[in-house]
Tab-separated table of C-alpha atoms and ligand atoms in Angstrom:
chain	number	residue	atom	x	y	z
A	29	MET	CA	15.023	23.359	-5.168
A	30	ALA	CA	11.614	23.246	-4.597
A	31	ALA	CA	9.601	26.791	-3.350
A	32	TYR	CA	6.067	27.747	-2.812
A	33	LYS	CA	4.651	30.570	-1.454
A	34	GLY	CA	8.008	31.717	0.282
A	35	TYR	CA	8.766	28.617	1.839
A	36	GLU	CA	10.911	25.477	0.732
A	37	PRO	CA	10.480	22.047	2.575
A	38	VAL	CA	13.634	20.356	4.952
A	39	ILE	CA	13.006	16.551	4.663
A	40	GLY	CA	14.120	13.414	6.573
A	41	VAL	CA	13.216	9.988	5.974
A	42	GLU	CA	12.886	6.554	7.775
A	43	VAL	CA	13.356	3.144	6.171
A	44	HIS	CA	12.126	0.234	7.238
A	45	CYS	CA	13.328	-3.230	5.353
A	46	GLU	CA	12.699	-6.752	6.454
A	47	LEU	CA	16.080	-9.047	5.954
A	48	LYS	CA	16.244	-11.645	3.910
A	49	THR	CA	17.011	-14.154	6.543
A	50	ALA	CA	15.270	-17.454	6.274
A	51	SER	CA	13.978	-17.254	9.892
A	52	LYS	CA	12.707	-14.285	12.525
A	53	VAL	CA	15.422	-12.373	14.260
A	54	PHE	CA	15.151	-13.944	17.987
A	55	CYS	CA	13.265	-17.462	17.110
A	56	SER	CA	13.485	-19.884	14.436
A	57	CYS	CA	10.202	-19.296	13.202
A	58	SER	CA	9.837	-18.550	9.320
A	59	ALA	CA	10.159	-15.476	8.207
A	60	ALA	CA	8.838	-16.377	4.665
A	61	PHE	CA	6.075	-14.164	3.154
A	62	GLY	CA	2.541	-15.424	2.313
A	63	ASN	CA	2.504	-18.443	5.371
A	64	ALA	CA	-1.234	-18.725	6.270
A	65	PRO	CA	-2.147	-16.277	9.007
A	66	ASN	CA	-0.574	-17.315	12.274
A	67	THR	CA	1.241	-20.941	11.127
A	68	ALA	CA	4.757	-19.264	11.744
A	69	CYS	CA	4.688	-18.295	15.218
A	70	CYS	CA	5.844	-19.708	18.479
A	71	PRO	CA	6.254	-18.786	22.315
A	72	VAL	CA	8.964	-16.775	21.721
A	73	CYS	CA	8.033	-14.229	19.275
A	74	MET	CA	4.354	-14.255	20.700
A	75	GLY	CA	6.309	-13.091	23.867
A	76	LEU	CA	4.968	-15.849	25.996
A	77	PRO	CA	5.918	-15.691	29.869
A	78	GLY	CA	9.716	-17.606	29.980
A	79	ALA	CA	10.173	-17.686	26.613
A	80	LEU	CA	13.807	-16.613	25.485
A	81	PRO	CA	14.785	-14.797	22.410
A	82	GLN	CA	18.048	-15.596	20.886
A	83	LEU	CA	19.875	-13.225	18.773
A	84	ASN	CA	19.803	-14.548	14.417
A	85	ALA	CA	23.326	-14.386	13.381
A	86	GLU	CA	22.212	-14.174	9.923
A	87	ALA	CA	20.249	-10.945	10.598
A	88	VAL	CA	23.513	-9.377	12.346
A	89	ARG	CA	25.602	-9.767	9.638
A	90	LEU	CA	22.981	-8.651	6.808
A	91	THR	CA	22.468	-5.545	8.864
A	92	ILE	CA	26.466	-5.041	9.319
A	93	GLN	CA	26.668	-5.591	5.116
A	94	ALA	CA	23.888	-2.916	4.854
A	95	GLY	CA	25.913	-0.516	6.751
A	96	LEU	CA	29.252	-1.565	4.655
A	97	ALA	CA	27.147	-1.022	1.313
A	98	LEU	CA	26.024	2.466	2.530
A	99	HIS	CA	29.738	3.633	3.690
A	100	CYS	CA	28.406	3.856	7.733
A	101	ASP	CA	30.735	3.355	10.489
A	102	ILE	CA	29.824	-0.223	12.151
A	103	ARG	CA	29.703	-0.150	16.417
A	104	ARG	CA	32.100	-3.068	18.117
A	105	THR	CA	30.106	-3.195	21.022
A	106	ALA	CA	26.036	-3.197	20.475
A	107	TRP	CA	22.955	-4.344	22.894
A	108	PHE	CA	19.121	-4.018	22.617
A	109	ASP	CA	16.590	-2.491	23.938
A	110	ARG	CA	12.681	-2.394	24.679
A	111	LYS	CA	10.505	-0.185	23.641
A	112	ASN	CA	7.148	-0.887	25.358
A	113	TYR	CA	3.631	0.024	23.598
A	114	PHE	CA	0.377	-1.679	23.611
A	115	TYR	CA	-0.766	-1.931	19.999
A	116	PRO	CA	-3.089	-5.339	18.623
A	117	ASP	CA	-0.447	-6.171	16.479
A	118	LEU	CA	2.412	-6.342	19.387
A	119	PRO	CA	1.245	-9.558	21.385
A	120	LYS	CA	4.355	-8.912	23.390
A	121	GLY	CA	3.390	-5.661	24.576
A	122	TYR	CA	7.379	-4.136	23.562
A	123	GLN	CA	9.401	-4.331	20.708
A	124	ILE	CA	13.311	-5.454	21.070
A	125	THR	CA	15.237	-2.774	19.133
A	126	GLN	CA	17.857	-0.305	19.522
A	127	ASN	CA	17.572	2.840	20.664
A	128	ASP	CA	21.271	3.437	22.319
A	129	THR	CA	23.402	1.271	20.099
A	130	PRO	CA	21.953	1.219	16.291
A	131	PHE	CA	24.817	-1.051	14.719
A	132	CYS	CA	25.539	1.392	12.224
A	133	THR	CA	25.674	4.850	12.089
A	134	GLY	CA	26.936	7.853	9.512
A	135	GLY	CA	26.760	6.424	5.893
A	136	TYR	CA	25.277	8.602	3.085
A	137	VAL	CA	23.504	7.394	-0.523
A	138	THR	CA	24.233	9.666	-3.508
A	139	ILE	CA	21.620	10.961	-5.290
A	140	TYR	CA	21.210	12.746	-8.439
A	141	ASN	CA	18.819	15.652	-8.541
A	142	LYS	CA	20.363	17.874	-11.334
A	143	GLU	CA	23.707	17.755	-9.396
A	144	GLU	CA	25.174	14.863	-7.307
A	145	LYS	CA	24.117	15.417	-3.691
A	146	ARG	CA	24.948	12.936	-0.979
A	147	ILE	CA	21.961	12.219	1.722
A	148	HIS	CA	23.644	11.466	5.151
A	149	LEU	CA	22.067	8.918	7.350
A	150	GLN	CA	21.842	9.389	11.007
A	151	ARG	CA	21.818	5.519	11.480
A	152	ILE	CA	20.616	2.072	11.191
A	153	HIS	CA	19.546	-0.287	13.853
A	154	LEU	CA	18.316	-3.532	14.193
A	155	GLU	CA	14.562	-4.357	15.679
A	156	GLU	CA	11.809	-6.707	15.025
A	157	ASP	CA	9.142	-6.316	13.364
A	158	ALA	CA	5.270	-6.349	14.158
A	159	GLY	CA	2.702	-8.321	12.795
A	160	LYS	CA	-0.216	-7.136	10.733
A	161	LEU	CA	-3.315	-6.167	11.130
A	162	LEU	CA	-6.405	-6.777	8.345
A	163	HIS	CA	-8.840	-4.529	8.341
A	164	ARG	CA	-12.218	-6.143	6.239
A	165	ASP	CA	-16.356	-6.106	6.278
A	166	GLY	CA	-16.011	-4.127	9.726
A	167	VAL	CA	-13.486	-6.850	11.665
A	168	THR	CA	-10.035	-6.505	12.188
A	169	CYS	CA	-7.810	-9.752	12.179
A	170	MET	CA	-4.721	-10.232	13.575
A	171	ASP	CA	-1.775	-12.019	11.569
A	172	TYR	CA	1.269	-12.697	13.953
A	173	ASN	CA	3.234	-14.345	11.501
A	174	ARG	CA	5.209	-11.212	10.855
A	175	CYS	CA	6.236	-10.884	14.256
A	176	GLY	CA	9.738	-10.603	14.802
A	177	VAL	CA	10.674	-10.945	11.243
A	178	GLY	CA	14.166	-8.769	11.567
A	179	LEU	CA	13.897	-5.083	10.526
A	180	ILE	CA	16.487	-2.624	9.878
A	181	GLU	CA	15.433	1.459	10.087
A	182	ILE	CA	17.692	3.656	8.257
A	183	VAL	CA	16.889	7.379	9.166
A	184	THR	CA	18.515	9.951	7.261
A	185	GLU	CA	19.780	13.490	8.755
A	186	PRO	CA	16.910	16.096	7.557
A	187	GLU	CA	18.943	17.055	4.706
A	188	LEU	CA	16.302	16.533	1.532
A	189	SER	CA	14.923	19.437	0.537
A	190	ASP	CA	12.812	18.587	-2.618
A	191	PRO	CA	9.631	16.030	-3.019
A	192	ALA	CA	12.068	14.677	-5.985
A	193	GLU	CA	15.208	14.258	-4.253
A	194	VAL	CA	13.089	11.980	-2.013
A	195	LYS	CA	12.328	9.750	-4.505
A	196	GLU	CA	15.635	9.701	-6.314
A	197	TYR	CA	16.635	9.059	-2.520
A	198	LEU	CA	14.639	5.979	-2.055
A	199	THR	CA	15.199	4.844	-5.456
A	200	GLY	CA	18.804	4.796	-5.188
A	201	LEU	CA	18.894	3.195	-1.213
A	202	ARG	CA	16.384	0.413	-2.763
A	203	GLN	CA	18.616	-0.196	-5.452
A	204	ILE	CA	21.603	-0.678	-3.046
A	205	LEU	CA	19.930	-3.060	-0.405
A	206	LEU	CA	18.566	-5.413	-2.893
A	207	PHE	CA	22.319	-5.422	-4.814
A	208	ALA	CA	23.846	-6.205	-1.065
A	209	GLY	CA	21.571	-9.131	-0.945
A	210	VAL	CA	20.267	-7.756	2.517
A	211	SER	CA	16.586	-7.712	1.400
A	212	ASP	CA	14.714	-7.976	-1.172
A	213	CYS	CA	12.634	-4.372	-0.681
A	214	ARG	CA	9.279	-4.970	-1.996
A	215	MET	CA	7.149	-1.804	-0.839
A	216	ASN	CA	3.902	-4.056	-2.064
A	217	GLU	CA	4.691	-6.831	0.186
A	218	GLY	CA	5.392	-4.681	3.073
A	219	SER	CA	9.429	-5.666	3.090
A	220	MET	CA	10.390	-2.294	2.349
A	221	ARG	CA	8.274	0.758	4.127
A	222	CYS	CA	8.958	4.202	4.589
A	223	GLU	CA	8.004	7.265	6.502
A	224	VAL	CA	8.593	10.982	5.463
A	225	ASN	CA	9.355	13.884	8.426
A	226	LEU	CA	9.055	17.205	7.177
A	227	SER	CA	8.820	20.712	8.087
A	228	VAL	CA	9.580	24.150	5.970
A	229	ARG	CA	11.038	27.282	6.727
A	230	PRO	CA	11.460	30.740	4.646
A	231	VAL	CA	13.578	30.328	1.951
A	232	GLY	CA	17.167	30.652	2.618
A	233	SER	CA	16.496	30.345	6.795
A	234	THR	CA	19.021	28.167	8.326
A	235	THR	CA	16.149	27.927	11.309
A	236	ARG	CA	14.060	24.313	11.239
A	237	GLY	CA	10.269	24.723	11.638
A	238	VAL	CA	8.009	21.916	13.298
A	239	ARG	CA	7.848	18.701	11.281
A	240	CYS	CA	4.904	16.644	10.704
A	241	GLU	CA	5.803	12.589	10.289
A	242	ILE	CA	3.639	10.839	7.046
A	243	LYS	CA	3.227	7.030	7.458
A	244	ASN	CA	1.406	4.452	6.049
A	245	ILE	CA	3.135	5.629	2.204
A	246	GLY	CA	2.571	2.504	-0.089
A	247	SER	CA	5.186	3.117	-2.989
A	248	ILE	CA	7.667	5.185	-4.048
A	249	GLN	CA	6.002	7.326	-6.305
A	250	PHE	CA	3.447	8.148	-3.072
A	251	ALA	CA	6.215	8.681	-0.703
A	252	ALA	CA	7.177	11.759	-3.237
A	253	LYS	CA	3.426	12.875	-3.495
A	254	ALA	CA	2.997	12.819	0.219
A	255	ALA	CA	6.153	14.810	0.952
A	256	GLU	CA	4.864	17.542	-1.909
A	257	GLU	CA	1.143	17.543	-0.397
A	258	GLU	CA	2.984	17.874	2.896
A	259	PHE	CA	5.071	20.937	2.002
A	260	HIS	CA	2.136	22.848	0.409
A	261	ARG	CA	-0.405	21.836	3.183
A	262	GLN	CA	2.318	23.719	5.896
A	263	ALA	CA	3.385	26.399	3.728
A	264	ASP	CA	-0.559	27.178	3.194
A	265	ILE	CA	-1.019	27.616	6.490
A	266	LEU	CA	2.384	29.367	7.530
A	267	ALA	CA	1.441	32.005	4.465
A	268	ALA	CA	-1.896	32.636	6.232
A	269	GLY	CA	-0.307	33.173	9.461
A	270	GLY	CA	-1.006	29.886	10.854
A	271	VAL	CA	0.849	27.597	12.847
A	272	ILE	CA	2.390	23.898	12.189
A	273	GLU	CA	1.364	21.350	15.277
A	274	GLN	CA	3.431	18.815	15.392
A	275	GLU	CA	1.491	15.187	14.414
A	276	THR	CA	1.667	11.964	13.120
A	277	ARG	CA	-0.209	12.064	9.270
A	278	ARG	CA	-1.083	9.307	7.191
A	279	PHE	CA	-0.908	9.533	3.420
A	280	ASN	CA	-4.153	8.520	1.645
A	281	GLU	CA	-3.703	6.815	-1.422
A	282	ASN	CA	-7.494	8.132	-2.645
A	283	THR	CA	-7.202	11.601	-1.912
A	284	GLY	CA	-3.525	11.966	-2.605
A	285	LYS	CA	-3.528	13.744	0.624
A	286	THR	CA	-2.155	13.839	4.012
A	287	GLU	CA	-4.545	13.647	7.116
A	288	THR	CA	-4.234	13.615	10.738
A	289	MET	CA	-3.562	10.451	12.246
A	290	ARG	CA	-2.081	11.600	16.268
A	291	LYS	CA	-1.526	14.825	17.091
A	292	LYS	CA	1.828	15.672	19.904
A	293	GLU	CA	-0.266	15.506	23.035
A	294	SER	CA	-0.870	11.945	22.535
A	295	ALA	CA	2.343	11.046	21.929
A	296	VAL	CA	3.621	7.670	24.016
A	297	ASP	CA	6.753	7.247	26.449
A	298	TYR	CA	7.941	4.185	25.181
A	299	ARG	CA	9.759	3.535	28.600
A	300	TYR	CA	12.998	2.359	26.899
A	301	PHE	CA	15.308	0.133	28.952
A	302	THR	CA	18.197	-2.240	27.959
A	303	GLU	CA	16.459	-5.974	27.307
A	304	PRO	CA	17.633	-8.002	29.853
A	305	ASN	CA	17.374	-11.329	27.914
A	306	ILE	CA	20.158	-10.725	25.155
A	307	PRO	CA	23.354	-10.272	25.891
A	308	PRO	CA	25.343	-7.197	24.521
A	309	VAL	CA	27.067	-8.337	21.023
A	310	HIS	CA	30.674	-7.648	20.208
A	311	LEU	CA	32.138	-7.844	16.676
A	312	SER	CA	35.787	-8.243	15.832
A	313	GLU	CA	37.719	-6.811	13.198
A	314	ALA	CA	38.072	-9.828	11.655
A	315	TYR	CA	34.526	-10.674	11.486
A	316	ILE	CA	33.610	-6.899	9.732
A	317	GLU	CA	36.461	-7.463	7.278
A	318	LYS	CA	35.171	-10.932	6.237
A	319	ILE	CA	31.786	-9.368	5.389
A	320	GLN	CA	33.503	-6.686	3.686
A	321	ARG	CA	35.597	-9.359	1.711
A	322	GLN	CA	32.383	-10.869	0.709
A	323	MET	CA	30.342	-8.223	-0.310
A	324	PRO	CA	28.605	-8.698	-3.524
A	325	LYS	CA	29.278	-6.841	-6.164
A	326	SER	CA	28.145	-3.110	-5.570
A	327	VAL	CA	25.731	-0.505	-7.465
A	328	ALA	CA	28.790	1.457	-8.430
A	329	ALA	CA	30.830	-1.135	-9.589
A	330	TRP	CA	28.308	-2.238	-11.661
A	331	ARG	CA	27.715	1.199	-12.995
A	332	GLU	CA	31.539	1.171	-13.946
A	333	GLU	CA	31.026	-1.643	-15.866
A	334	LEU	CA	28.631	-1.183	-17.875
A	335	HIS	CA	30.432	1.706	-18.821
A	336	ASN	CA	33.315	1.044	-19.419
A	337	MET	CA	32.836	-2.493	-20.882
A	338	TYR	CA	29.503	-1.910	-23.005
A	339	GLY	CA	29.001	1.954	-23.550
A	340	LEU	CA	26.200	2.336	-21.547
A	341	ASN	CA	25.297	5.925	-20.632
A	342	ALA	CA	24.067	6.319	-16.794
A	343	GLU	CA	20.230	6.419	-18.175
A	344	ASP	CA	20.192	2.844	-19.856
A	345	ALA	CA	22.806	1.667	-17.252
A	346	ALA	CA	19.957	2.547	-14.720
A	347	LEU	CA	17.279	0.472	-16.379
A	348	VAL	CA	19.352	-2.684	-16.934
A	349	MET	CA	20.231	-2.409	-13.437
A	350	GLN	CA	16.707	-2.692	-11.506
A	351	THR	CA	17.840	-6.283	-10.232
A	352	PRO	CA	20.678	-7.795	-9.641
A	353	ASN	CA	19.485	-10.899	-11.744
A	354	ILE	CA	18.805	-8.651	-14.730
A	355	VAL	CA	22.347	-6.469	-14.672
A	356	GLN	CA	23.466	-10.463	-14.366
A	357	PHE	CA	21.711	-11.221	-17.448
A	358	TYR	CA	22.510	-8.115	-19.463
A	359	THR	CA	26.517	-8.762	-19.061
A	360	GLU	CA	26.176	-12.362	-20.162
A	361	ALA	CA	24.534	-11.420	-23.213
A	362	ALA	CA	26.400	-8.040	-23.734
A	363	ALA	CA	29.838	-10.269	-24.120
A	364	LYS	CA	28.472	-12.034	-26.803
A	365	THR	CA	26.936	-10.025	-29.190
A	366	LYS	CA	28.939	-6.929	-31.161
A	367	TYR	CA	26.381	-4.770	-29.641
A	368	PRO	CA	25.906	-4.268	-26.378
A	369	LYS	CA	23.841	-1.057	-26.747
A	370	LEU	CA	21.507	-2.412	-28.774
A	371	ALA	CA	21.287	-5.806	-26.861
A	372	ALA	CA	20.281	-3.214	-23.760
A	373	ASN	CA	17.537	-1.099	-25.838
A	374	LEU	CA	16.103	-4.671	-26.813
A	375	LEU	CA	16.117	-6.144	-23.102
A	376	ILE	CA	15.049	-2.617	-21.485
A	377	GLY	CA	12.135	-2.348	-24.573
A	378	GLU	CA	10.797	-6.316	-24.799
A	379	VAL	CA	11.976	-7.994	-22.007
A	380	ILE	CA	12.187	-5.953	-18.827
A	381	PRO	CA	8.068	-5.253	-19.239
A	382	GLN	CA	7.874	-9.175	-18.917
A	383	ILE	CA	9.937	-10.331	-16.219
A	384	LYS	CA	7.711	-10.728	-12.746
A	385	GLU	CA	9.477	-9.335	-9.798
A	386	GLY	CA	12.101	-11.675	-8.390
A	387	ASP	CA	11.595	-14.668	-11.390
A	388	PRO	CA	14.417	-15.232	-13.487
A	389	VAL	CA	14.800	-13.523	-16.953
A	390	PRO	CA	12.618	-15.412	-19.130
A	391	VAL	CA	14.915	-15.467	-22.256
A	392	GLN	CA	18.713	-17.233	-22.514
A	393	ALA	CA	21.330	-14.976	-22.705
A	394	GLY	CA	22.732	-16.054	-26.432
A	395	HIS	CA	19.575	-15.484	-28.089
A	396	LEU	CA	19.265	-11.966	-27.152
A	397	ALA	CA	22.798	-11.687	-28.369
A	398	GLU	CA	22.095	-13.150	-30.911
A	399	ALA	CA	18.819	-10.734	-32.050
A	400	ALA	CA	20.800	-7.936	-31.613
A	401	ASP	CA	23.737	-9.034	-33.992
A	402	LEU	CA	20.789	-9.100	-36.482
A	403	LEU	CA	20.019	-5.744	-35.741
A	404	GLY	CA	23.152	-4.265	-35.403
A	405	ASP	CA	24.474	-5.774	-38.995
A	406	GLY	CA	21.255	-4.768	-40.782
A	407	GLU	CA	20.110	-8.211	-41.378
A	408	VAL	CA	16.658	-7.386	-39.957
A	409	ASN	CA	14.968	-3.775	-39.258
A	410	SER	CA	14.280	-2.922	-35.395
A	411	THR	CA	10.583	-4.302	-35.877
A	412	VAL	CA	11.753	-7.691	-37.018
A	413	ALA	CA	13.888	-7.927	-34.029
A	414	LYS	CA	11.179	-6.574	-31.680
A	415	GLN	CA	9.632	-9.843	-33.224
A	416	LEU	CA	12.360	-12.304	-32.450
A	417	VAL	CA	13.078	-11.145	-29.096
A	418	GLY	CA	9.180	-12.039	-28.234
A	419	ARG	CA	9.675	-15.663	-29.969
A	420	ALA	CA	13.124	-15.675	-27.821
A	421	LEU	CA	11.000	-15.419	-24.927
A	422	ARG	CA	8.900	-18.643	-26.206
A	423	GLY	CA	12.314	-20.173	-25.861
A	424	GLU	CA	13.046	-19.946	-29.842
A	425	SER	CA	16.385	-18.949	-31.303
A	426	PRO	CA	16.122	-15.376	-33.194
A	427	ALA	CA	18.589	-16.717	-36.265
A	428	ALA	CA	16.717	-19.895	-36.415
A	429	VAL	CA	13.145	-18.301	-36.869
A	430	ALA	CA	14.203	-15.499	-38.831
A	431	LYS	CA	15.809	-18.037	-41.408
A	432	ALA	CA	12.950	-20.015	-41.428
A	433	GLU	CA	10.403	-17.435	-41.931
A	434	GLY	CA	12.585	-15.308	-44.361
A	435	LEU	CA	12.512	-12.204	-42.447
A	436	PHE	CA	15.797	-10.916	-43.131
A	437	ARG	CA	16.036	-7.551	-44.935
A	438	ILE	CA	16.112	-7.351	-48.778
A	439	ARG	CA	19.315	-6.443	-49.776
A	440	ASP	CA	20.399	-7.490	-53.135
A	441	GLU	CA	19.844	-5.586	-56.413
A	442	GLU	CA	18.010	-8.505	-57.964
A	443	SER	CA	14.944	-8.791	-55.167
A	444	LEU	CA	15.015	-5.247	-54.816
A	445	LEU	CA	15.103	-3.830	-58.184
A	446	PRO	CA	11.359	-5.885	-59.705
A	447	LEU	CA	9.987	-3.774	-56.568
A	448	VAL	CA	11.504	-0.413	-57.335
A	449	LYS	CA	10.324	-0.451	-61.066
A	450	ASP	CA	6.902	-2.045	-59.614
A	451	ALA	CA	6.607	1.326	-57.205
A	452	ILE	CA	7.892	3.342	-60.246
A	453	ALA	CA	4.615	2.072	-62.468
A	454	ALA	CA	1.788	1.898	-59.598
A	455	ASP	CA	2.470	5.879	-58.951
A	456	PRO	CA	2.754	7.905	-62.067
A	457	ARG	CA	2.096	11.124	-60.252
A	458	SER	CA	5.053	10.768	-57.269
A	459	VAL	CA	7.506	10.050	-60.791
A	460	GLY	CA	5.994	13.255	-62.350
A	461	ASP	CA	6.560	15.506	-58.881
A	462	PHE	CA	9.689	14.191	-58.713
A	463	LEU	CA	10.831	14.780	-61.785
A	464	LYS	CA	9.061	18.494	-61.829
A	465	GLY	CA	11.802	18.704	-59.179
A	466	LYS	CA	9.815	17.770	-56.051
A	467	THR	CA	12.190	16.003	-54.189
A	468	ALA	CA	9.768	15.053	-51.217
A	469	ALA	CA	7.914	12.792	-53.906
A	470	LYS	CA	10.834	10.541	-53.990
A	471	LYS	CA	9.920	9.511	-50.366
A	472	ARG	CA	6.632	8.503	-51.449
A	473	LEU	CA	8.379	6.175	-54.050
A	474	LEU	CA	10.600	4.741	-51.617
A	475	GLY	CA	7.939	4.246	-48.603
A	476	GLY	CA	5.984	2.252	-51.406
A	477	VAL	CA	8.583	-0.516	-51.738
A	478	ILE	CA	9.255	-0.739	-48.121
A	479	ARG	CA	5.003	-1.373	-47.520
A	480	GLN	CA	5.551	-3.785	-50.523
A	481	SER	CA	8.213	-5.656	-49.007
A	482	GLY	CA	6.806	-5.997	-45.706
A	483	GLY	CA	9.523	-3.424	-44.229
A	484	ARG	CA	11.840	-5.915	-45.086
A	485	ALA	CA	13.553	-3.748	-48.166
A	486	ASP	CA	16.905	-2.231	-47.142
A	487	PRO	CA	16.038	1.376	-47.150
A	488	ALA	CA	19.614	2.654	-47.952
A	489	ILE	CA	20.238	0.113	-51.244
A	490	THR	CA	16.394	0.970	-52.173
A	491	GLU	CA	17.088	4.368	-52.490
A	492	ALA	CA	19.878	4.230	-54.643
A	493	LEU	CA	18.218	1.899	-56.662
A	494	LEU	CA	14.839	3.942	-56.981
A	495	ASP	CA	18.030	7.466	-58.050
A	496	ARG	CA	19.451	5.231	-60.662
A	497	GLU	CA	15.513	4.370	-62.173
A	498	LEU	CA	14.434	7.942	-61.409
A	499	ALA	CA	17.480	9.481	-63.212
A	500	LEU	CA	17.016	6.934	-66.117
A	501	LEU	CA	13.767	8.280	-66.612
A	502	SER	CA	14.701	12.122	-66.293
A	503	ASP	CA	17.429	11.184	-69.363
A	504	GLU	CA	14.778	10.138	-71.254
A	505	ASP	CA	12.972	13.340	-71.094
B	613	ADP	P1	11.827	10.615	16.062
B	613	ADP	O1	12.684	10.072	17.465
B	613	ADP	O2	11.171	11.033	16.644
B	613	ADP	O3	11.782	8.984	15.335
B	613	ADP	P2	14.163	11.432	14.912
B	613	ADP	O4	14.950	12.570	15.615
B	613	ADP	O5	14.856	10.427	15.036
B	613	ADP	O6	13.110	11.109	15.788
B	613	ADP	O7	14.107	12.187	13.468
B	613	ADP	C1	13.340	11.424	12.978
B	613	ADP	C2	13.507	11.629	11.275
B	613	ADP	O8	13.228	13.043	11.352
B	613	ADP	C3	14.970	11.660	10.952
B	613	ADP	O9	14.823	11.416	9.586
B	613	ADP	C4	15.193	13.462	10.940
B	613	ADP	O10	16.217	13.675	9.893
B	613	ADP	C5	13.774	14.227	10.779
B	613	ADP	N1	13.765	15.024	11.407
B	613	ADP	C6	14.214	15.748	12.255
B	613	ADP	N2	13.839	16.855	12.531
B	613	ADP	C7	13.191	17.279	11.543
B	613	ADP	C8	12.623	18.888	11.015
B	613	ADP	N3	12.802	19.765	12.227
B	613	ADP	N4	12.027	18.990	9.806
B	613	ADP	C9	12.147	17.840	9.174
B	613	ADP	N5	12.980	16.151	9.221
B	613	ADP	C10	13.321	16.450	10.347
B	614	MG	MG1	12.123	8.045	14.269
B	615	ZN	ZN1	8.973	-17.635	16.368
């Protein structure tokens, strides 16, 4: 629980996610990211007179899928509403959304902030996205490709009580949506966006203060930072005897502070009314059950599998579960090696940093397993194992490379003994120290052998040989 100047924050989060549908939610235009500006538009998503929207069934299915993944209740009969406002990113002059009948209500995300906590959801509703404004060189360009892309809005209860929980919540939510196949959740491309609502109250109080809403948050880290800054700003004002005005603020990434966008007095009246061009939607029990049956494997199920079958702790599991692709790859590799934990370490340290978001894992599962086996069996040291994974990234087999380039650990006495003898001959001072009882001097001799072998001498076997040779010397004394 965060506390500052005797105050604590009360936080609610709103998240918008673009659905992973091929086409938009009320017309057949492409919903893909990155089309040339204004090339994916039609009379429907531009709101030209007489054009009629038609609901995309796949968008409904993904909304329900999100609701099921988040343990929500699914509404059987729902309709759409118009939210009217004027802004250049909205050529229609209104947004089709669900004000009165969100498809999903309730539900929760479990987070871990020292202890387990459920963040409850108020609602998930389906709506359409607006266009994108690009401000540059003193002009503003409008790109309407995003108008009408299917969007879900996920709203929490005001239950988060620490900026750290904002980060945990967003990370957990993003992972669940990603694994449910609902959205690609890319904050940098705007397919996942969040707003933080925050008020403060005296520690221990159960009342709620006046809240501010913070928009324009570009990453999960920034969301936590924005919450922290806003918490301190409000607490400072109250501690100095001031009052909080309800307002919409924006997060400034350059200053790391929040700043005023608009005050409550300028709040718009959206004049909501039922969208007349889309009939109410009725969802049958069978339809919902079918979606439930076909759900991709959940985050919780993956986590359990990683723990039960491969012994990964929560921390490693989280790192391996960055995307469904990566965890799928990991389980393929883990099934092929005697050392799944080592395979996880190599994957996390050497492979994941090389994966471009959304791309397949650039290594063969069999190759990662080979490297883990070589390392686990003591055939190569960990530096070499990492290098071998680097070669596997170029399509080469770790076992073949190790063999061709003689990278195996040296473990036979025949090869090691000369190195040990050389090290003893080369460092009489350490030998002298050792014989005088300074046992630490042995470490220097051992280090000499390992260096001389290019890091390949097996440390345990080398040390045993070193002990034997030194014992012979001390007998001579
Ligand atoms: P609006 O309709 O203006 O968006 P909502 O009632 O839907 O307002 O709430 C939006 C978000 O603000 C929700 O996540 C909710 O939990 C949060 N919220 C509401 N009241 C407070 C408050 N006093 N302090 C912090 N967050 C709040
Ligand atoms: Mg809202
Ligand atoms: Zn269109």
